[in-house]
Amino acid sequence: MPVVECRNVWKIYEPKVPALRGINLKVDSGEFISIVGPSGCGKSTLLNLMGCLDVPTRGRVLIGGCDTRKLGDAELSRLRREKIGFVFQFFNLIPALTVLENVVLPTVFSGRKDPKKAKKLLEAVGLGSKLRRKPAELSGGERQRVAIARALVNDPEVVLADEPTGNLDSETGAAILDLLSSLNRETGVTLVLITHDPEVAKRAERIIYMKDGKIVREVRK
Amino acid sequence: MKEIARLAVYNLYHRKLRTFLTLTGVVIGVASIVGLIGAAEGINSVITGEIEKFQSNVIAVVPGEFKLQFSPLSQYEGMKAGKLSERDVEEISKIPGAETVMPSVSSRVRVEYGGETMILTVFAADPEKFREIDTIGVLEGRYFRSGREVLLGYSVAKELFEKEIGIRKKVRINGVEFRVVGVMNKAGGLFRAFDTMIYVPKSSAKKYLELSGITEIDVKVEEGYDPGAVASRIEEKLKELRKGEKDFTVISPDFSRSIANQILSAMQILLGGIAGISFLVGAIGISNMMFTSVLERTREIGIMKAVGATRRQIMAIFLIESGVIGFFGGILGVVFGYGIGEGFLALRQYFVEKSGVQTVVERPHVLISPELVVAALLFSFAVGILAGAIPARRAADLQPAEALRYE
């Protein structure tokens, strides 16, 4: 069974601007795929739908076989908590919380607060010495590592990364990509990477090219 | 749930400035409510106290007819002139329950002392009866007996003249020298300015001040009789004597009370108005603070949803935050409100004194009842929660993708 499946997904923003026009996509467990395309092609919208951050106007998104259209807020929250980890372009850490607290946060919402695991993950991404810092005291690359640790803390099945290197210099960006692909290789977590940069996209096993809300090409290595 | 609550408190702690500003808004709202209501309650209680003091077993009959309305009772000017006679006094004396019946005459006179001249009201009555009916009592010296003896109201002796007037001093009344034999206690009183009057024997008023006639009949009601019933008897009798024409007014304790109650209810309406406006101002202030504080965190709500928070968990965080602010804001508001109220009353006192009004009423202080405290705390807690809940709910209902886009 695919981890995430999109069946003829449409997303139309008011007033009648179609961002996605009939997307069909299956992501299998353990895959590393990238979705690439110019800005405005709908790739972020697609990622939001795959991560249950938004709902499609038409069509279905299935997470582990579950039709998200049929789920209420509590179940969608549970899916986001248990099956999905997000990494955003602008990190989206909570500024008032420390590095460690930011990573612990998803476990608080799942009712199984686990600071030990959070600490272990932060050590794994090389931030073991900066647990008590605030996000503002970190560099961009460090913040993205915090975000990656946070995405992993609830053992998700899939990590959705939206331009994770978009706000970083190329060297730092490369290091983040190394980290993500090694996670995919070593832990088997499914990885969906969104980028506008074909070079970045090439790191994936499967590359999906998008344009004007449609998948135009698919390349498998 | 415990972790959620901790997160909420943590948020408050880590946004000290925001929390401080929001709290300030709440404190101002609550303080204005508590301060103004407390001040109004204080004034209210002074008035109520004055009503309690009012003699309850003395009926006064005065010429002319007043309607039951708020008017300064010590001034009888501008009313239909009626006359009271010796005959009236005799007839009233026959009424059961009329223990002491004291006709008196009062008039405005010139009083000179230590080079100063004041226009005051002199009240002339029979010495025996005056002593029987008086409830104010003598502070220094004694009641007047006969001849050119004068008893001074408290303010006349202590406050009105540059130099205090002691007993055995001489004052000139309409140019005639009288000896001060006593000073009355401070009466206070809203209805009649007892403290600014002077009191002389009726016979002396006639002989030296050429005051005659009757301008008031005071009746002391015997114990065991209902003053209200005696008052209506007197009214009937006097009407009968005048063949049905009513050119007099019987002021029973009830009558005085009802006028006092009118003042009081005017006060209460004012108080209600102040309370209403304060509540509104407070509620708007609190809502405004909560609203902006939640709105600016819409993106944060998006982040929390993205990492798996449910709608309910997000609501709980914000409700606890705004509830805590509401509660502590309420407590601080009560404390500051007391200060604001006292400040307001001090300012009022300053203007009253500056205007030169002779106040016989004691200075009011802020009165904060337990009910007011409870109401203020409940109010700020409820408004805090409500004002936090509405924007939090809106934010929690957004699709996380939309909340994340919020700038």
XYZ file of C-alpha atoms in Angstrom:
628
model
C 0.000 0.000 0.000
C 1.372 3.460 -0.861
C 2.191 5.750 2.046
C 0.546 8.665 0.279
C -1.689 8.503 -2.731
C -3.293 11.317 -4.705
C -6.210 10.448 -6.942
C -7.238 13.062 -9.455
C -6.597 15.868 -6.981
C -7.745 19.379 -7.774
C -7.202 22.455 -5.683
C -8.998 25.579 -6.730
C -8.434 28.787 -4.785
C -11.139 31.384 -4.758
C -11.880 33.040 -7.078
C -11.512 30.108 -9.422
C -7.750 29.896 -9.692
C -6.845 26.248 -10.161
C -3.549 25.499 -8.451
C -3.735 21.752 -9.078
C -5.501 20.202 -12.034
C -5.943 16.494 -11.583
C -2.851 15.111 -9.871
C -2.335 11.357 -9.695
C 0.604 10.266 -7.597
C 1.603 7.292 -5.474
C 4.433 7.433 -2.986
C 5.627 4.067 -1.743
C 7.144 3.354 1.615
C 10.853 4.124 1.846
C 10.951 6.086 -1.399
C 12.857 9.310 -1.868
C 11.060 11.440 -4.400
C 11.413 15.016 -5.398
C 8.824 17.263 -6.957
C 10.318 19.976 -9.055
C 8.934 22.851 -11.045
C 8.933 26.631 -11.409
C 7.389 28.720 -8.657
C 3.625 28.833 -8.902
C 3.396 25.382 -10.489
C 1.427 24.052 -7.521
C 4.104 21.922 -5.896
C 3.721 23.487 -2.431
C -0.035 23.172 -2.656
C 0.404 19.493 -3.471
C 2.693 19.021 -0.492
C 0.185 20.726 1.825
C -2.506 18.335 0.638
C -0.226 15.327 1.082
C 0.514 16.520 4.627
C -3.130 17.109 5.555
C -2.460 20.810 6.033
C -5.173 21.540 3.523
C -7.990 19.688 1.810
C -8.429 19.151 -1.933
C -11.267 20.847 -3.775
C -11.826 17.678 -5.775
C -10.292 14.206 -5.779
C -8.832 12.255 -2.901
C -5.719 12.153 -0.825
C -5.107 8.845 0.928
C -2.631 8.540 3.774
C -1.842 4.920 4.512
C -5.050 4.056 2.676
C -7.188 6.498 4.716
C -9.281 8.961 2.743
C -8.534 12.355 4.307
C -11.824 13.767 3.081
C -13.666 11.556 5.507
C -11.640 12.530 8.543
C -12.415 15.172 11.140
C -10.013 17.558 12.806
C -8.982 15.139 15.539
C -8.148 12.340 13.085
C -6.325 14.640 10.697
C -4.300 15.959 13.621
C -3.490 12.399 14.574
C -2.293 11.635 11.045
C -0.069 14.707 11.025
C 1.257 13.749 14.415
C 1.887 10.077 13.829
C 2.532 9.603 10.127
C 3.890 12.864 8.800
C 6.846 15.090 9.581
C 7.266 18.513 8.037
C 10.340 20.489 7.131
C 9.619 24.000 5.848
C 11.608 26.522 3.882
C 11.333 29.083 6.661
C 11.922 26.515 9.412
C 8.726 27.433 11.279
C 10.134 26.950 14.726
C 8.320 28.536 17.650
C 10.526 31.456 18.657
C 9.556 31.481 22.331
C 10.599 27.852 22.832
C 14.142 26.527 23.110
C 15.635 24.148 20.578
C 14.844 21.158 22.773
C 11.306 22.353 23.520
C 10.598 22.846 19.847
C 11.522 19.234 19.177
C 9.594 17.951 22.201
C 6.442 19.848 21.150
C 4.954 17.191 18.816
C 5.284 14.596 21.573
C 3.414 16.924 23.936
C 0.519 17.031 21.514
C 0.528 13.279 21.123
C 0.335 12.928 24.896
C 3.640 11.052 25.119
C 6.116 13.721 26.031
C 9.578 12.384 25.264
C 12.475 14.770 25.927
C 15.004 11.913 25.840
C 14.190 11.027 22.300
C 14.191 14.677 21.296
C 17.611 15.072 22.797
C 18.907 11.987 21.001
C 17.637 13.280 17.674
C 19.204 16.676 18.257
C 22.495 14.992 19.053
C 22.135 12.983 15.854
C 21.765 16.158 13.781
C 24.763 17.699 15.535
C 23.027 20.098 17.910
C 23.607 18.267 21.190
C 25.359 21.324 22.621
C 22.662 23.847 21.747
C 19.602 22.351 23.391
C 18.824 25.408 25.507
C 19.287 27.997 22.775
C 16.448 29.890 21.205
C 15.929 29.526 17.431
C 16.950 33.168 16.931
C 20.415 32.356 18.299
C 21.031 29.707 15.649
C 22.216 29.895 12.059
C 19.849 28.985 9.222
C 21.413 25.548 8.772
C 21.127 24.850 12.485
C 17.503 25.899 12.533
C 16.757 23.547 9.659
C 18.430 20.726 11.601
C 16.159 21.491 14.537
C 13.187 21.334 12.184
C 14.369 17.968 10.839
C 14.728 16.601 14.369
C 11.224 17.844 15.124
C 9.876 16.175 11.987
C 11.313 12.843 13.123
C 10.430 12.851 16.807
C 7.127 11.012 16.412
C 8.612 8.364 14.066
C 6.664 9.424 10.965
C 6.247 7.289 7.880
C 6.886 10.190 5.583
C 8.839 13.417 5.830
C 7.576 16.205 3.621
C 10.205 18.836 2.966
C 9.143 22.073 1.264
C 12.191 23.812 -0.229
C 14.289 22.871 2.812
C 17.377 24.483 1.275
C 15.593 27.474 -0.201
C 16.692 29.774 2.555
C 20.243 28.467 2.963
C 23.534 29.040 1.183
C 24.544 26.231 -1.157
C 27.098 24.664 1.167
C 24.728 24.544 4.120
C 21.955 23.432 1.803
C 24.056 20.547 0.570
C 24.707 19.459 4.146
C 20.985 19.505 4.911
C 20.284 17.437 1.797
C 22.980 14.980 2.857
C 21.317 14.689 6.215
C 17.879 14.098 4.699
C 19.031 11.498 2.195
C 21.058 9.662 4.802
C 17.958 9.561 7.015
C 16.027 8.076 4.127
C 18.719 5.483 3.509
C 19.376 4.572 7.119
C 15.937 4.713 8.729
C 13.860 3.937 5.675
C 11.619 6.954 6.220
C 9.806 8.030 3.077
C 11.007 11.399 1.882
C 9.180 13.836 -0.358
C 11.291 16.826 -1.300
C 9.994 19.895 -3.044
C 12.333 22.212 -4.880
C 12.542 24.570 -7.797
C 16.205 23.600 -8.276
C 16.756 20.673 -10.734
C 20.168 20.019 -9.202
C 18.631 19.483 -5.785
C 15.894 17.350 -7.304
C 18.450 15.010 -8.827
C 19.313 13.615 -5.409
C 16.028 11.704 -5.367
C 15.347 8.266 -6.840
C 12.267 9.528 -8.573
C 11.765 13.038 -9.914
C 8.331 14.424 -10.640
C 8.214 17.470 -12.898
C 5.273 19.819 -12.472
C 3.977 22.727 -14.511
C 0.752 24.735 -14.252
C -0.793 22.440 -11.700
C -0.082 19.228 -13.577
C 2.534 16.494 -13.508
C 4.263 16.768 -16.861
C 7.056 14.210 -16.558
C 8.375 11.575 -14.243
C 11.946 10.296 -14.167
C 13.056 7.233 -12.275
C 16.717 6.638 -11.700
C -3.524 18.287 29.598
C -0.957 19.164 32.232
C 1.634 19.658 29.522
C -0.743 21.843 27.545
C -1.342 24.018 30.603
C 2.389 24.256 31.157
C 2.881 25.244 27.578
C 0.323 28.015 28.009
C 1.937 29.366 31.155
C 5.317 29.013 29.518
C 4.109 31.051 26.559
C 2.985 33.809 28.890
C 6.288 33.784 30.699
C 8.353 33.870 27.536
C 6.489 36.747 26.009
C 6.956 39.017 28.937
C 6.344 42.261 27.096
C 3.244 40.995 25.328
C 1.910 39.512 28.537
C 2.669 42.704 30.401
C 0.852 44.839 27.840
C -2.152 42.552 27.708
C -2.249 42.424 31.474
C -2.097 46.215 31.581
C -5.127 46.413 29.332
C -7.038 44.060 31.596
C -5.907 45.879 34.734
C -7.045 49.237 33.354
C -10.415 47.795 32.445
C -10.988 46.176 35.806
C -9.502 49.067 37.773
C -11.830 51.549 36.121
C -14.792 49.375 37.010
C -13.735 48.802 40.591
C -12.543 52.360 41.138
C -15.631 54.114 39.873
C -18.112 51.711 41.397
C -16.191 51.716 44.680
C -16.202 55.513 44.750
C -19.886 55.681 43.916
C -20.628 53.074 46.582
C -18.652 55.138 49.065
C -20.680 58.254 48.329
C -23.794 56.146 48.437
C -22.989 54.796 51.869
C -22.403 58.309 53.228
C -25.832 59.338 51.994
C -27.418 56.217 53.421
C -25.748 56.983 56.738
C -27.223 60.481 56.689
C -30.680 59.078 56.161
C -30.253 56.757 59.125
C -29.336 59.740 61.281
C -32.500 61.561 60.425
C -34.802 61.970 63.407
C -37.419 59.366 63.125
C -40.002 60.421 65.671
C -40.336 64.112 64.911
C -42.952 65.447 62.539
C -42.574 68.943 61.155
C -45.411 71.064 59.861
C -44.451 73.949 57.616
C -46.550 76.528 55.773
C -46.994 76.249 52.043
C -47.341 73.126 50.040
C -44.514 71.198 48.653
C -44.759 68.432 46.264
C -42.877 65.292 46.926
C -39.761 66.120 45.041
C -36.104 66.695 45.513
C -35.737 70.256 46.748
C -33.596 71.885 49.383
C -35.871 71.672 52.360
C -34.170 74.332 54.373
C -35.398 76.942 51.927
C -39.059 77.633 51.963
C -38.952 80.357 49.379
C -41.151 80.449 46.359
C -43.988 78.390 47.753
C -47.610 79.183 48.120
C -47.646 81.214 51.331
C -49.747 79.703 53.998
C -49.915 80.510 57.659
C -49.685 78.480 60.781
C -51.548 79.723 63.855
C -51.806 79.188 67.589
C -55.093 77.477 66.859
C -53.239 74.883 64.764
C -50.868 74.288 67.671
C -53.761 73.754 70.075
C -55.543 71.361 67.767
C -52.417 69.359 67.072
C -51.760 69.087 70.805
C -55.101 67.291 71.184
C -54.143 64.565 68.764
C -53.251 61.328 70.574
C -49.575 60.559 70.184
C -48.505 64.190 69.909
C -46.288 64.296 72.961
C -44.587 67.654 72.541
C -45.816 70.296 70.154
C -43.338 73.076 69.522
C -44.221 76.108 67.419
C -41.192 77.984 66.201
C -40.232 80.859 64.005
C -37.163 81.118 61.875
C -35.774 83.896 59.813
C -32.644 85.097 58.129
C -30.695 87.433 60.375
C -27.417 89.313 60.378
C -24.910 87.842 62.788
C -21.777 89.795 63.701
C -18.745 88.479 65.485
C -15.127 89.610 65.577
C -15.725 92.196 62.868
C -17.336 89.683 60.460
C -20.963 89.624 59.418
C -22.869 86.572 58.188
C -26.438 86.073 57.151
C -27.687 83.032 59.027
C -30.968 81.419 59.960
C -32.156 81.930 63.474
C -34.533 79.381 64.920
C -36.611 80.538 67.857
C -38.579 78.193 70.076
C -39.742 77.589 73.600
C -36.657 76.561 75.678
C -38.369 73.640 77.440
C -39.859 72.173 74.312
C -36.706 72.689 72.293
C -34.727 70.682 74.845
C -37.318 67.922 74.710
C -37.470 67.682 70.955
C -33.822 68.254 70.082
C -31.899 65.131 69.122
C -28.613 66.758 68.214
C -27.535 67.643 71.727
C -25.188 70.215 73.178
C -21.430 69.841 72.721
C -20.339 72.693 74.994
C -22.305 74.767 77.477
C -26.054 74.342 77.716
C -29.387 74.965 75.992
C -30.788 78.522 75.946
C -33.190 79.452 78.767
C -34.311 83.032 78.494
C -33.238 86.526 77.652
C -30.514 87.292 75.173
C -29.043 83.803 75.126
C -28.056 82.082 71.932
C -27.112 78.497 71.142
C -24.905 78.084 68.065
C -24.893 75.364 65.478
C -21.596 73.517 65.269
C -20.365 75.129 62.054
C -21.366 78.603 63.202
C -19.192 78.230 66.276
C -16.295 76.319 64.765
C -16.035 77.003 61.074
C -17.960 79.894 59.622
C -16.235 82.762 61.329
C -12.556 83.419 61.072
C -12.347 83.246 64.857
C -13.968 80.344 66.614
C -16.810 81.395 68.855
C -16.631 79.947 72.367
C -19.252 79.997 75.070
C -19.720 83.212 77.034
C -18.753 85.218 73.957
C -21.029 87.950 72.678
C -22.452 88.002 69.164
C -24.686 90.659 67.640
C -27.879 89.471 65.996
C -29.501 92.172 63.844
C -27.482 94.577 65.949
C -28.626 93.239 69.331
C -26.066 91.668 71.600
C -26.661 88.030 72.603
C -24.523 85.838 74.831
C -23.420 82.442 73.558
C -24.513 79.845 76.118
C -23.813 76.682 74.156
C -22.635 75.020 70.992
C -24.549 72.130 69.487
C -23.057 68.842 68.360
C -22.172 68.393 64.728
C -25.426 67.252 63.168
C -24.376 66.625 59.611
C -27.525 66.075 57.682
C -28.436 66.540 54.104
C -31.863 67.920 54.654
C -31.451 70.899 56.868
C -28.380 72.826 57.693
C -28.709 72.437 61.459
C -25.021 73.162 61.865
C -25.221 76.574 60.272
C -28.228 77.773 62.283
C -28.415 79.638 65.568
C -31.056 79.002 68.224
C -32.695 81.489 70.598
C -35.702 81.530 72.974
C -38.941 82.404 71.257
C -39.748 85.197 73.700
C -36.384 86.857 73.082
C -36.822 86.624 69.328
C -40.059 88.511 69.661
C -38.710 91.095 72.058
C -35.310 91.812 70.518
C -35.534 90.634 66.920
C -39.190 91.451 66.273
C -39.838 87.923 65.066
C -43.328 86.646 65.604
C -45.756 84.232 64.074
C -45.161 80.551 63.457
C -43.068 79.268 60.585
C -42.871 75.670 61.718
C -44.537 73.332 64.184
C -42.487 70.373 65.331
C -44.269 67.458 66.912
C -42.534 64.768 68.888
C -44.433 61.519 68.647
C -44.983 59.606 71.851
C -43.347 56.250 72.004
C -45.662 53.464 70.923
C -47.413 55.583 68.318
C -46.732 55.240 64.620
C -45.255 58.527 63.366
C -46.815 57.971 59.966
C -50.291 57.611 61.439
C -49.870 60.635 63.687
C -48.661 62.631 60.676
C -51.766 61.786 58.675
C -53.968 62.685 61.644
C -52.274 66.073 61.826
C -52.752 66.532 58.113
C -56.450 65.727 58.324
C -56.967 68.032 61.279
C -55.249 70.990 59.634
C -57.184 70.461 56.433
C -60.382 70.413 58.429
C -59.438 73.729 60.063
C -58.794 75.216 56.614
C -62.009 73.823 55.153
C -60.188 71.464 52.882
C -57.592 73.859 51.547
C -54.031 72.575 51.814
C -51.519 75.383 52.291
C -49.186 73.502 54.588
C -46.967 70.476 54.424
C -46.575 67.769 57.022
C -43.090 66.360 56.873
C -43.182 62.982 58.500
C -40.106 60.835 58.840
C -41.500 58.827 55.916
C -41.723 61.932 53.802
C -38.114 62.793 54.526
C -37.082 59.269 53.813
C -38.880 59.169 50.550
C -37.081 62.305 49.451
C -33.815 60.855 50.646
C -34.603 57.705 48.752
C -35.116 59.729 45.626
C -31.633 61.138 46.023
C -30.399 57.671 46.673
C -32.062 56.167 43.639
C -30.689 58.964 41.484
C -27.342 57.960 42.890
C -28.034 54.332 42.120
C -28.919 55.114 38.529
C -25.699 57.065 38.220
C -23.838 54.167 39.746
C -25.447 51.719 37.370
C -24.519 53.929 34.443
C -20.936 54.230 35.600
C -20.744 50.489 36.144
C -22.189 49.780 32.723
C -19.800 52.106 30.940
C -16.827 50.838 32.917
C -17.727 47.253 32.122
C -18.006 48.097 28.466
C -14.702 49.958 28.401
C -13.059 47.144 30.322
C -14.490 44.466 28.077
C -13.422 46.267 24.928
C -9.930 46.797 26.308
C -9.541 43.167 27.287
C -10.980 41.880 24.011
C -8.766 44.134 21.990
C -5.641 42.978 23.789
C -6.557 39.314 23.532
C -7.550 39.659 19.925
C -4.283 41.143 18.753
C -2.318 38.788 20.928
C -3.954 35.767 19.322
C -4.002 37.136 15.788
C -0.305 37.808 15.752
C 0.233 34.173 16.631
C -1.865 32.753 13.825
C 1.273 31.449 12.140
C 2.322 29.784 15.369
C -1.070 28.111 15.507
C -0.376 26.832 11.988
C 2.955 25.411 13.138
C 1.364 23.677 16.100
C -1.291 22.163 13.874
C 1.353 21.012 11.409
C 3.172 19.143 14.159
C -0.039 17.483 15.240
C -1.952 19.709 17.669
C -5.696 19.228 17.550
C -8.134 22.069 17.441
C -9.036 21.394 21.037
C -5.450 21.449 22.220
C -4.899 24.793 20.545
C -8.068 26.184 22.038
C -6.988 24.921 25.445
C -3.625 26.667 25.204
C -5.222 29.984 24.364
C -8.027 29.661 26.857
C -5.608 28.945 29.656
C -3.433 31.849 28.574
C -6.271 34.315 28.392
C -7.877 32.930 31.539
C -4.657 33.391 33.499
C -4.302 36.929 32.178
C -7.937 37.631 32.971
C -7.621 36.285 36.480
C -4.405 38.026 37.475
C -5.438 41.159 35.630
C -8.587 41.069 37.718
C -6.686 40.831 40.994
C -4.330 43.654 40.081
C -7.263 45.625 38.739
C -9.041 45.450 42.086
C -5.921 46.737 43.847
C -5.341 49.574 41.399
C -9.053 50.292 41.271
C -8.988 51.109 44.951
C -6.288 53.679 44.266
C -8.149 55.140 41.318
C -11.330 55.438 43.366
C -9.559 57.183 46.238
C -7.898 59.505 43.756
C -11.242 60.305 42.225
C -12.792 61.058 45.607
C -9.823 63.189 46.637
C -10.227 65.173 43.434
C -13.928 65.550 44.083
C -13.256 66.706 47.623
C -10.757 69.248 46.321
C -13.288 70.745 43.931
C -16.044 70.753 46.526
C -13.795 72.610 48.954
C -12.512 74.955 46.281
C -16.055 75.886 45.318
C -16.586 77.028 48.907
C -19.640 74.859 49.472
C -20.166 74.206 53.145
C -20.211 70.440 53.364
C -21.920 68.997 56.345
C -21.572 65.501 55.004
C -18.466 63.545 55.967
C -15.860 62.777 53.342
C -16.638 59.576 51.430
C -14.097 56.806 50.922
C -13.941 54.019 48.379
C -16.076 51.104 49.396
C -15.207 47.799 47.807
C -17.665 45.123 48.771
C -16.798 41.431 48.510
C -19.488 41.203 45.838
C -17.710 43.830 43.793
C -14.419 41.947 44.066
C -16.024 38.656 43.069
C -17.903 40.309 40.217
C -14.762 42.050 38.968
C -12.731 38.831 39.051
C -15.442 36.798 37.352
C -15.855 39.539 34.821
C -12.214 39.791 33.864
C -11.844 36.014 33.840
C -14.915 35.581 31.649
C -14.124 38.446 29.316
C -10.519 37.268 29.107
C -11.556 33.768 28.138
C -14.226 34.909 25.751
C -12.019 37.481 24.088
C -9.263 34.886 23.768
C -11.591 32.140 22.603
C -13.111 33.916 19.650
C -9.889 34.680 17.754
C -8.299 31.400 18.901
C -11.222 29.524 17.513
C -10.979 31.349 14.259
C -7.292 30.585 14.054
C -7.774 26.953 15.058
C -10.465 26.537 12.425
C -8.184 27.741 9.644
C -6.616 25.117 7.465
C -3.061 24.802 8.810
C -1.715 25.674 5.373
C -3.582 28.959 5.527
C -2.490 29.709 9.073
C 1.111 29.062 8.057
C 0.825 31.596 5.253
C -0.432 34.250 7.686
C 2.027 37.074 8.113
